[in-house]
Coordinates of N, CA and C in Angstrom, one line a residue:
X50 N 7.6 -114.7 -57.0 CA 8.4 -113.6 -57.2 C 8.0 -112.5 -58.2
X51 N 8.3 -111.1 -57.7 CA 7.6 -110.2 -58.6 C 8.7 -110.0 -59.8
X52 N 8.1 -109.4 -60.9 CA 8.8 -109.1 -61.9 C 9.6 -107.7 -61.6
X53 N 11.1 -107.6 -62.1 CA 11.9 -106.8 -61.8 C 11.6 -105.7 -63.2
X54 N 11.5 -104.5 -62.7 CA 11.5 -103.3 -64.1 C 12.7 -103.3 -64.5
X55 N 12.5 -103.2 -66.0 CA 13.8 -103.0 -66.9 C 14.2 -101.5 -66.9
X56 N 13.2 -100.8 -66.8 CA 13.5 -99.3 -66.8 C 12.3 -98.6 -66.0
X57 N 12.5 -97.4 -65.6 CA 11.5 -96.5 -65.0 C 11.0 -95.2 -65.6
X58 N 9.9 -95.2 -65.7 CA 9.2 -94.0 -66.4 C 8.4 -93.0 -65.1
X59 N 8.7 -91.9 -65.2 CA 7.8 -90.9 -64.2 C 7.7 -89.6 -64.6
X60 N 6.4 -89.4 -64.6 CA 6.0 -87.8 -65.3 C 6.4 -86.8 -64.0
X61 N 6.7 -85.7 -64.3 CA 6.9 -84.8 -63.3 C 6.3 -83.4 -63.6
X62 N 6.4 -82.2 -62.9 CA 6.1 -81.1 -63.4 C 7.4 -80.3 -63.0
X63 N 7.7 -79.4 -64.1 CA 9.0 -78.3 -63.8 C 8.5 -76.9 -64.3
X64 N 9.0 -76.0 -63.8 CA 9.0 -74.6 -64.2 C 9.9 -74.2 -64.9
X65 N 9.5 -73.7 -66.4 CA 10.4 -73.4 -67.2 C 11.0 -71.9 -66.8
X66 N 12.2 -71.7 -66.6 CA 12.6 -70.3 -66.1 C 13.3 -69.3 -67.1
X67 N 12.5 -68.2 -67.2 CA 12.7 -67.2 -68.3 C 12.9 -65.9 -67.8
X68 N 13.2 -65.0 -68.6 CA 13.6 -63.7 -68.2 C 12.2 -62.8 -68.3
X69 N 11.1 -63.5 -68.6 CA 9.7 -62.8 -68.8 C 9.4 -62.1 -67.4
X70 N 8.7 -61.2 -67.5 CA 8.1 -60.8 -66.0 C 7.0 -61.6 -65.5
X71 N 6.5 -62.5 -66.5 CA 5.4 -63.5 -66.1 C 5.8 -64.5 -65.1
X72 N 5.0 -65.3 -64.3 CA 5.5 -66.4 -63.4 C 5.9 -67.3 -64.3
X73 N 7.1 -68.3 -63.9 CA 7.3 -69.4 -64.9 C 6.2 -70.3 -65.3
X74 N 6.1 -70.9 -66.3 CA 5.3 -71.6 -66.5 C 5.5 -73.2 -66.5
X75 N 4.6 -73.8 -65.8 CA 4.8 -75.1 -65.5 C 4.6 -76.0 -66.8
X76 N 5.4 -77.2 -66.8 CA 5.5 -78.0 -67.9 C 5.5 -79.4 -67.4
X77 N 4.8 -80.4 -68.4 CA 5.1 -81.7 -68.0 C 6.3 -82.3 -68.5
X78 N 7.0 -83.3 -67.8 CA 8.2 -83.5 -68.4 C 8.3 -85.2 -68.0
X79 N 8.8 -85.8 -68.8 CA 8.9 -87.1 -68.8 C 10.3 -87.5 -68.1
X80 N 10.5 -88.3 -67.2 CA 11.7 -88.6 -66.8 C 11.9 -90.4 -66.9
X81 N 12.8 -90.6 -67.5 CA 13.1 -92.1 -67.8 C 14.4 -92.7 -67.4
X82 N 14.5 -93.8 -66.9 CA 15.9 -94.3 -66.6 C 15.9 -95.8 -67.3
X83 N 16.9 -95.9 -68.1 CA 17.1 -97.1 -68.6 C 18.7 -97.7 -68.6
X84 N 19.5 -97.1 -67.4 CA 20.9 -97.4 -67.5 C 21.5 -95.8 -67.7
X85 N 20.6 -94.8 -68.3 CA 21.1 -93.4 -68.0 C 19.7 -92.6 -67.9
X86 N 19.8 -91.4 -67.6 CA 18.7 -90.4 -67.3 C 18.4 -90.1 -68.7
X87 N 16.9 -90.0 -68.7 CA 16.6 -89.4 -70.0 C 15.4 -88.4 -69.5
X88 N 15.4 -87.0 -69.9 CA 14.7 -86.0 -69.5 C 13.8 -85.5 -70.9
X89 N 12.6 -85.6 -71.0 CA 12.0 -85.1 -72.0 C 11.1 -83.9 -71.9
X90 N 11.4 -82.8 -72.5 CA 10.6 -81.7 -72.2 C 9.6 -81.2 -73.6
X91 N 8.8 -80.9 -73.5 CA 8.1 -80.3 -74.5 C 8.6 -79.2 -75.3
X92 N 8.8 -79.4 -76.7 CA 9.2 -78.3 -77.3 C 10.9 -78.4 -77.4
X93 N 11.4 -79.1 -76.4 CA 13.0 -78.8 -76.5 C 13.5 -80.3 -76.5
X94 N 12.8 -81.3 -76.8 CA 13.6 -82.6 -77.2 C 13.9 -83.5 -76.1
X95 N 14.9 -84.4 -76.0 CA 15.0 -85.2 -75.0 C 16.7 -84.9 -74.8
X96 N 17.0 -85.1 -73.3 CA 18.4 -85.0 -72.9 C 18.7 -86.2 -72.2
X97 N 19.9 -86.8 -72.7 CA 20.2 -87.9 -71.8 C 21.8 -87.9 -71.1
X98 N 21.8 -88.1 -70.1 CA 23.0 -88.0 -68.9 C 23.1 -89.2 -68.1
X99 N 24.2 -89.4 -67.4 CA 24.4 -90.3 -66.4 C 23.7 -90.1 -65.0
X100 N 23.3 -91.1 -64.7 CA 22.5 -90.9 -63.4 C 23.2 -90.3 -62.2
X101 N 24.6 -90.4 -62.0 CA 25.5 -89.9 -61.1 C 25.4 -88.4 -61.3
X102 N 25.3 -87.8 -62.5 CA 25.3 -86.4 -62.7 C 23.9 -85.8 -61.9
X103 N 22.9 -86.6 -62.2 CA 21.7 -86.1 -61.2 C 21.9 -86.3 -59.8
X104 N 22.2 -87.4 -59.5 CA 22.6 -87.6 -58.0 C 23.3 -86.4 -57.4
X105 N 24.7 -86.0 -57.9 CA 25.5 -85.1 -57.5 C 24.9 -83.6 -57.6
X106 N 24.3 -83.6 -58.5 CA 23.3 -82.1 -58.6 C 22.3 -81.8 -57.5
X107 N 21.8 -82.8 -57.1 CA 20.9 -82.8 -55.8 C 21.7 -82.3 -54.6
X108 N 23.2 -82.3 -54.5 CA 23.8 -81.8 -53.3 C 24.7 -80.6 -53.8
X109 N 25.0 -80.2 -55.0 CA 25.8 -79.1 -55.3 C 25.8 -79.1 -56.8
X110 N 26.3 -77.9 -57.2 CA 26.5 -77.5 -58.7 C 27.3 -78.6 -59.6
X111 N 27.0 -79.1 -60.4 CA 27.7 -80.2 -61.4 C 27.3 -79.8 -62.9
X112 N 28.3 -80.1 -63.6 CA 27.9 -80.1 -65.2 C 28.8 -80.9 -65.9
X113 N 28.0 -81.4 -67.0 CA 28.8 -82.5 -68.0 C 28.5 -82.3 -69.2
X114 N 29.1 -81.8 -70.3 CA 28.5 -81.5 -71.6 C 27.8 -80.5 -71.5
X115 N 26.7 -80.4 -72.2 CA 25.5 -79.5 -72.3 C 24.5 -79.6 -70.9
X116 N 24.9 -80.1 -69.8 CA 23.7 -80.2 -69.0 C 24.6 -79.6 -67.6
X117 N 23.9 -78.6 -66.9 CA 24.5 -78.2 -65.7 C 23.3 -78.5 -64.7
X118 N 23.3 -78.9 -63.3 CA 22.4 -79.3 -62.4 C 23.0 -78.6 -61.0
X119 N 22.1 -77.8 -60.4 CA 22.5 -77.3 -59.0 C 21.3 -77.3 -58.3
X120 N 21.3 -77.5 -57.0 CA 20.4 -77.3 -55.8 C 20.0 -76.0 -55.9
X121 N 18.6 -75.3 -55.8 CA 18.0 -74.0 -55.6 C 17.3 -73.9 -54.2
X122 N 18.2 -73.5 -53.2 CA 17.5 -73.6 -51.8 C 17.4 -75.2 -51.4
X123 N 16.5 -75.3 -50.7 CA 16.3 -76.5 -49.9 C 15.4 -77.6 -50.6
X124 N 14.5 -77.1 -51.4 CA 13.5 -77.8 -52.1 C 13.4 -77.7 -53.4
X125 N 14.2 -77.2 -54.2 CA 14.2 -76.9 -55.6 C 15.7 -77.4 -56.2
X126 N 15.5 -77.7 -57.4 CA 16.7 -78.3 -58.4 C 16.5 -77.5 -59.5
X127 N 17.6 -77.0 -60.0 CA 17.5 -76.6 -61.3 C 18.3 -77.2 -62.2
X128 N 18.1 -77.5 -63.7 CA 18.6 -78.0 -64.7 C 18.7 -77.3 -65.6
X129 N 20.0 -77.1 -66.4 CA 20.1 -76.0 -67.6 C 20.7 -76.7 -68.6
X130 N 19.8 -77.0 -69.9 CA 20.1 -77.6 -71.1 C 20.7 -76.8 -72.0
X131 N 21.8 -76.8 -72.5 CA 22.4 -75.9 -73.4 C 22.3 -76.6 -74.8
X132 N 21.5 -75.7 -75.7 CA 21.3 -76.1 -77.0 C 22.3 -75.2 -78.0
X133 N 23.2 -75.6 -78.7 CA 24.1 -75.0 -79.4 C 23.4 -74.2 -80.3
X134 N 22.5 -74.1 -81.0 CA 21.7 -73.2 -81.8 C 21.0 -72.3 -81.3
X135 N 20.0 -72.7 -80.0 CA 19.0 -72.1 -79.4 C 19.5 -71.5 -78.0
X136 N 20.5 -71.5 -77.7 CA 20.8 -70.9 -76.3 C 20.7 -72.0 -75.4
X137 N 19.9 -71.9 -74.1 CA 19.7 -72.7 -73.2 C 18.5 -72.9 -72.7
X138 N 17.7 -74.0 -72.3 CA 16.5 -74.3 -71.5 C 16.7 -74.4 -70.2
X139 N 16.2 -73.7 -69.2 CA 16.4 -73.7 -67.9 C 15.0 -74.1 -67.2
X140 N 15.0 -75.3 -66.4 CA 13.7 -75.7 -65.8 C 14.1 -76.0 -64.4
X141 N 13.1 -75.8 -63.5 CA 13.2 -76.0 -61.8 C 12.3 -76.9 -61.5
X142 N 12.8 -77.9 -60.9 CA 12.0 -78.9 -60.3 C 11.8 -78.9 -58.7
X143 N 10.7 -79.5 -58.2 CA 10.8 -79.7 -56.9 C 11.7 -81.0 -56.5
X144 N 12.6 -80.7 -55.6 CA 13.8 -81.9 -55.4 C 13.2 -83.2 -55.2
X145 N 11.9 -83.2 -54.2 CA 11.1 -84.4 -53.9 C 10.8 -85.1 -55.2
X146 N 10.5 -84.7 -56.3 CA 9.9 -85.4 -57.5 C 11.3 -86.5 -58.0
X147 N 12.5 -85.5 -58.1 CA 13.6 -86.0 -58.4 C 14.3 -87.2 -57.6
X148 N 14.2 -86.8 -56.4 CA 14.8 -87.9 -55.3 C 13.7 -89.1 -55.5
X149 N 12.2 -88.8 -55.6 CA 11.6 -90.2 -55.7 C 11.7 -90.8 -56.8
X150 N 11.9 -90.4 -58.1 CA 12.5 -91.1 -59.4 C 13.7 -91.5 -59.1
X151 N 14.8 -91.1 -58.7 CA 16.2 -91.7 -58.3 C 16.0 -92.9 -57.6
X152 N 15.0 -92.9 -56.5 CA 15.0 -94.0 -55.7 C 14.5 -95.3 -56.5
X153 N 13.4 -95.0 -57.3 CA 12.9 -95.9 -58.2 C 13.9 -96.6 -59.1
X154 N 14.7 -95.8 -59.6 CA 16.1 -96.2 -60.4 C 16.8 -97.4 -60.0
X155 N 17.0 -97.3 -58.7 CA 17.9 -98.3 -57.8 C 17.1 -99.7 -57.9
X156 N 16.0 -99.6 -58.1 CA 15.2 -101.0 -58.1 C 15.0 -101.7 -59.5
X157 N 15.8 -101.1 -60.4 CA 15.7 -101.4 -61.8 C 16.9 -102.4 -62.2
X158 N 16.6 -103.2 -63.0 CA 17.9 -104.1 -63.8 C 18.0 -103.4 -65.1
X159 N 18.6 -102.2 -65.3 CA 18.4 -101.7 -66.5 C 19.8 -102.2 -67.1
X160 N 19.7 -102.3 -68.6 CA 21.0 -102.4 -69.3 C 21.8 -101.6 -69.0
X161 N 23.3 -101.9 -69.2 CA 24.6 -101.0 -69.0 C 24.4 -100.1 -70.1
X162 N 24.4 -99.1 -70.2 CA 24.7 -98.2 -71.2 C 25.9 -97.3 -71.3
X163 N 26.2 -96.9 -72.3 CA 27.5 -96.0 -72.5 C 27.2 -94.8 -72.1
X164 N 28.2 -94.3 -71.0 CA 27.9 -93.1 -70.2 C 28.3 -92.1 -71.4
X165 N 27.9 -91.1 -70.8 CA 27.9 -89.6 -71.6 C 26.8 -88.9 -71.7
X166 N 26.8 -87.8 -72.4 CA 25.6 -86.8 -72.5 C 25.2 -86.7 -73.7
X167 N 24.0 -86.9 -74.2 CA 23.5 -86.9 -75.7 C 22.4 -86.1 -75.9
X168 N 22.0 -85.8 -77.0 CA 20.7 -85.1 -77.0 C 20.0 -85.8 -78.3

């Protein structure tokens, strides 16, 4: 019998969306699930929100607290993280990376975590 994961971690690449005329820069992002989704961005900290928010955001625009998620075309997903002091950080992911991550979360035995959005 194989051991069941207690949490899932996956690295992904995302593009930071800015109003700069330069092409969006790609950054490494850590995705983690332990009953809630954790997204860690370089220089922006960690954002935590319920898994169902990400699931629903793959299909249509959703928001909860300081996080907004929406599909962008057929292969991209945008996540907007609002920081009260610094405005917002907007990142664009390939939908495949987020779907692959979500699929892995269904095979974990993560502890039940309180719902909500935290930073």
